């Protein structure tokens, strides 16, 4: 499922970047400048596993500076405004950013990358704890769930107990995280959490 999602995002990104007229208005347009997400995606594609490990470590360097630069282009697609050209450019940037970040998650979630997985999960958990539009929060929470590191439990639990609209996503991600911390969080939600999220918590247990 993770591979399918990542592959689908990459297909959309490649089409949007290479097919003339895709996601553009009919008028001639300048070629958009590459974003940090475009650069990271190109680094992730077509290289062997050892090089990908280097890319993952580099992305986490300097307090995850590169990851934050890429994340800046993740948008809530329901809130993208502007004229057709602006909307299409922002959508392309969003697709590339989500694809690049998901690619890092897939690398970190692979066996043998426990230290990088912990570091990346910490970055995403901190982002979840910040304030973002719903569409962005849902993406972040899915990434925390796919990483499956217990360090993300506190942020997910807090979003549910705060009765955020994206708490369904948080509960699902808690169900993907192994260990006692996630189980205890789900039990707490089932007992004391907002009523509308209790059925989801029961399913995730």
CSV table of C-alpha atoms in Angstrom, one decimal:
chain,number,residue,atom,x,y,z
A,1,UNK,CA,0.0,0.0,0.0
A,2,UNK,CA,2.8,2.4,0.9
A,3,UNK,CA,4.7,1.6,-2.3
A,4,UNK,CA,1.5,2.1,-4.4
A,5,UNK,CA,0.9,5.5,-2.8
A,6,UNK,CA,4.4,6.7,-3.4
A,7,UNK,CA,4.4,5.3,-7.0
A,8,UNK,CA,1.1,7.1,-7.8
A,9,UNK,CA,2.5,10.4,-6.5
A,10,UNK,CA,5.6,10.0,-8.5
A,11,UNK,CA,3.6,9.2,-11.7
A,12,UNK,CA,1.6,12.4,-11.2
A,13,UNK,CA,4.8,14.4,-10.5
A,14,UNK,CA,6.5,13.1,-13.7
A,15,UNK,CA,3.5,13.8,-15.9
A,16,UNK,CA,3.1,17.3,-14.5
A,17,UNK,CA,6.8,18.1,-15.0
A,18,UNK,CA,7.3,16.5,-18.4
A,19,UNK,CA,4.1,16.5,-20.4
A,20,UNK,CA,3.5,19.8,-22.2
A,21,UNK,CA,0.2,21.5,-21.2
A,22,UNK,CA,-0.4,19.2,-18.2
A,23,UNK,CA,-1.8,21.2,-15.3
A,24,UNK,CA,-1.3,24.5,-17.2
A,25,UNK,CA,-3.5,27.0,-18.8
A,26,UNK,CA,-3.4,27.2,-22.6
A,27,UNK,CA,-1.2,30.3,-22.6
A,28,UNK,CA,2.6,29.9,-23.0
A,29,UNK,CA,4.3,29.7,-19.7
A,30,UNK,CA,7.7,30.0,-18.2
A,31,UNK,CA,9.3,26.9,-16.8
A,32,UNK,CA,8.9,27.0,-13.0
A,33,UNK,CA,12.1,27.1,-11.0
A,34,UNK,CA,13.0,23.8,-9.2
A,35,UNK,CA,11.8,23.6,-5.7
A,36,UNK,CA,13.7,21.7,-2.9
A,37,UNK,CA,11.2,18.9,-3.4
A,38,UNK,CA,12.0,18.6,-7.1
A,39,UNK,CA,15.7,18.3,-6.2
A,40,UNK,CA,15.1,15.7,-3.5
A,41,UNK,CA,12.9,13.6,-5.8
A,42,UNK,CA,15.5,13.5,-8.5
A,43,UNK,CA,18.1,12.4,-5.9
A,44,UNK,CA,15.8,9.6,-4.7
A,45,UNK,CA,15.2,8.2,-8.2
A,46,UNK,CA,17.5,6.0,-10.1
A,47,UNK,CA,20.2,5.4,-7.5
A,48,UNK,CA,21.2,2.4,-5.5
A,49,UNK,CA,20.3,1.7,-1.9
A,50,UNK,CA,23.6,3.0,-0.4
A,51,UNK,CA,23.2,6.3,-2.1
A,52,UNK,CA,19.7,6.6,-0.8
A,53,UNK,CA,20.9,6.1,2.7
A,54,UNK,CA,23.3,9.0,2.2
A,55,UNK,CA,20.4,11.1,1.0
A,56,UNK,CA,18.3,10.2,4.0
A,57,UNK,CA,21.1,11.2,6.4
A,58,UNK,CA,21.7,14.4,4.5
A,59,UNK,CA,18.0,15.3,4.7
A,60,UNK,CA,18.2,14.9,8.5
A,61,UNK,CA,21.3,17.0,8.9
A,62,UNK,CA,21.2,20.6,10.3
A,63,UNK,CA,18.0,20.0,12.3
A,64,UNK,CA,16.3,18.5,9.2
A,65,UNK,CA,16.8,21.8,7.3
A,66,UNK,CA,16.1,20.1,3.9
A,67,UNK,CA,13.0,18.4,5.2
A,68,UNK,CA,11.6,21.7,6.4
A,69,UNK,CA,12.4,23.3,3.1
A,70,UNK,CA,10.5,20.6,1.2
A,71,UNK,CA,7.6,20.6,3.7
A,72,UNK,CA,7.0,24.3,3.1
A,73,UNK,CA,5.5,23.3,-0.2
A,74,UNK,CA,2.9,20.9,1.2
A,75,UNK,CA,-0.5,22.5,0.9
A,76,UNK,CA,-4.0,21.9,1.8
A,77,UNK,CA,-5.4,21.5,-1.7
A,78,UNK,CA,-8.8,22.7,-0.7
A,79,UNK,CA,-7.3,26.1,0.2
A,80,UNK,CA,-5.1,26.7,-2.9
A,81,UNK,CA,-6.1,30.0,-4.4
A,82,UNK,CA,-5.0,32.3,-7.2
A,83,UNK,CA,-5.5,32.2,-10.9
A,84,UNK,CA,-5.2,29.0,-12.9
A,85,UNK,CA,-1.5,29.3,-13.4
A,86,UNK,CA,-0.8,29.9,-9.8
A,87,UNK,CA,-3.1,27.1,-8.7
A,88,UNK,CA,-1.4,24.7,-11.0
A,89,UNK,CA,2.1,25.7,-9.9
A,90,UNK,CA,1.2,25.3,-6.3
A,91,UNK,CA,-0.4,21.9,-7.0
A,92,UNK,CA,2.7,20.7,-8.8
A,93,UNK,CA,4.8,21.8,-5.8
A,94,UNK,CA,2.5,20.1,-3.4
A,95,UNK,CA,2.7,16.8,-5.3
A,96,UNK,CA,6.4,16.9,-5.5
A,97,UNK,CA,6.8,17.8,-1.8
A,98,UNK,CA,4.5,15.0,-0.7
A,99,UNK,CA,6.3,12.5,-3.0
A,100,UNK,CA,9.7,13.5,-1.7
A,101,UNK,CA,8.8,13.3,1.9
A,102,UNK,CA,7.0,10.0,1.5
A,103,UNK,CA,10.1,8.7,-0.3
A,104,UNK,CA,12.1,9.6,2.8
A,105,UNK,CA,9.6,7.8,5.0
A,106,UNK,CA,9.8,4.7,3.0
A,107,UNK,CA,13.6,4.7,3.3
A,108,UNK,CA,13.5,5.3,7.0
A,109,UNK,CA,10.9,2.6,7.6
A,110,UNK,CA,13.0,-0.1,6.0
A,111,UNK,CA,14.8,-2.6,8.3
A,112,UNK,CA,18.2,-1.4,9.5
A,113,UNK,CA,17.4,2.3,9.5
A,114,UNK,CA,16.2,2.5,13.1
A,115,UNK,CA,18.2,5.6,14.0
A,116,UNK,CA,17.0,7.5,10.9
A,117,UNK,CA,13.5,6.3,11.5
A,118,UNK,CA,13.5,7.7,15.0
A,119,UNK,CA,15.0,11.0,13.9
A,120,UNK,CA,12.5,11.4,11.0
A,121,UNK,CA,9.5,10.4,13.3
A,122,UNK,CA,10.6,13.1,15.7
A,123,UNK,CA,10.6,15.7,12.9
A,124,UNK,CA,7.1,14.7,11.8
A,125,UNK,CA,5.8,14.5,15.3
A,126,UNK,CA,7.0,18.1,16.0
A,127,UNK,CA,5.3,19.2,12.8
A,128,UNK,CA,2.1,17.5,13.8
A,129,UNK,CA,2.2,19.4,17.1
A,130,UNK,CA,2.3,22.7,15.2
A,131,UNK,CA,-0.7,24.4,13.7
A,132,UNK,CA,-1.4,23.6,10.0
A,133,UNK,CA,-4.5,23.4,7.8
A,134,UNK,CA,-6.4,20.1,7.9
A,135,UNK,CA,-5.1,18.7,4.6
A,136,UNK,CA,-1.5,19.3,5.7
A,137,UNK,CA,-2.1,17.7,9.2
A,138,UNK,CA,-3.7,14.6,7.6
A,139,UNK,CA,-0.6,14.1,5.4
A,140,UNK,CA,1.8,14.6,8.4
A,141,UNK,CA,-0.2,12.1,10.6
A,142,UNK,CA,-0.2,9.5,7.8
A,143,UNK,CA,3.6,9.8,7.6
A,144,UNK,CA,3.9,9.4,11.4
A,145,UNK,CA,1.8,6.2,11.2
A,146,UNK,CA,3.8,4.8,8.3
A,147,UNK,CA,7.1,5.4,10.2
A,148,UNK,CA,5.6,3.4,13.1
A,149,UNK,CA,7.8,4.8,15.8
A,150,UNK,CA,6.4,5.3,19.3
A,151,UNK,CA,7.9,8.8,19.5
A,152,UNK,CA,4.9,9.9,17.4
A,153,UNK,CA,2.3,8.6,19.9
A,154,UNK,CA,2.1,11.7,22.1
A,155,UNK,CA,1.4,14.1,19.2
A,156,UNK,CA,-1.3,11.8,17.7
A,157,UNK,CA,-2.9,11.2,21.1
A,158,UNK,CA,-3.0,15.0,21.8
A,159,UNK,CA,-4.7,15.7,18.5
A,160,UNK,CA,-7.5,13.2,19.3
A,161,UNK,CA,-8.0,14.4,22.8
A,162,UNK,CA,-8.3,17.9,21.5
A,163,UNK,CA,-11.1,16.7,19.2
A,164,UNK,CA,-9.4,17.9,16.0
A,165,UNK,CA,-11.3,17.2,12.8
A,166,UNK,CA,-8.5,15.0,11.5
A,167,UNK,CA,-8.6,12.8,14.6
A,168,UNK,CA,-9.8,9.9,12.5
A,169,UNK,CA,-6.5,9.9,10.8
A,170,UNK,CA,-4.6,10.1,14.1
A,171,UNK,CA,-6.5,7.1,15.4
A,172,UNK,CA,-5.7,5.1,12.3
A,173,UNK,CA,-2.0,6.0,12.6
A,174,UNK,CA,-1.9,5.0,16.3
A,175,UNK,CA,-3.2,1.6,15.2
A,176,UNK,CA,-0.2,1.3,12.9
A,177,UNK,CA,2.4,2.0,15.6
A,178,UNK,CA,3.5,-1.1,17.5
A,179,UNK,CA,4.1,-1.1,21.3
A,180,UNK,CA,2.5,-0.4,24.6
A,181,UNK,CA,2.5,3.4,24.2
A,182,UNK,CA,0.1,3.4,21.2
A,183,UNK,CA,-2.1,0.7,22.8
A,184,UNK,CA,-2.4,2.7,25.9
A,185,UNK,CA,-3.2,5.9,24.0
A,186,UNK,CA,-6.0,4.0,22.1
A,187,UNK,CA,-7.4,2.6,25.3
A,188,UNK,CA,-7.4,6.1,26.8
A,189,UNK,CA,-9.3,7.5,23.8
A,190,UNK,CA,-11.7,4.6,24.0
A,191,UNK,CA,-12.5,5.4,27.7
A,192,UNK,CA,-12.1,9.2,27.9
A,193,UNK,CA,-11.7,10.6,24.4
A,194,UNK,CA,-14.3,12.5,22.4
A,195,UNK,CA,-17.3,10.2,21.8
A,196,UNK,CA,-17.2,10.5,18.0
A,197,UNK,CA,-13.7,9.0,17.9
A,198,UNK,CA,-14.3,6.0,20.3
A,199,UNK,CA,-15.5,3.6,17.6
A,200,UNK,CA,-12.4,4.2,15.5
A,201,UNK,CA,-10.2,3.6,18.6
A,202,UNK,CA,-11.9,0.3,19.3
A,203,UNK,CA,-11.3,-0.7,15.6
A,204,UNK,CA,-7.6,0.3,15.8
A,205,UNK,CA,-7.0,-1.7,19.0
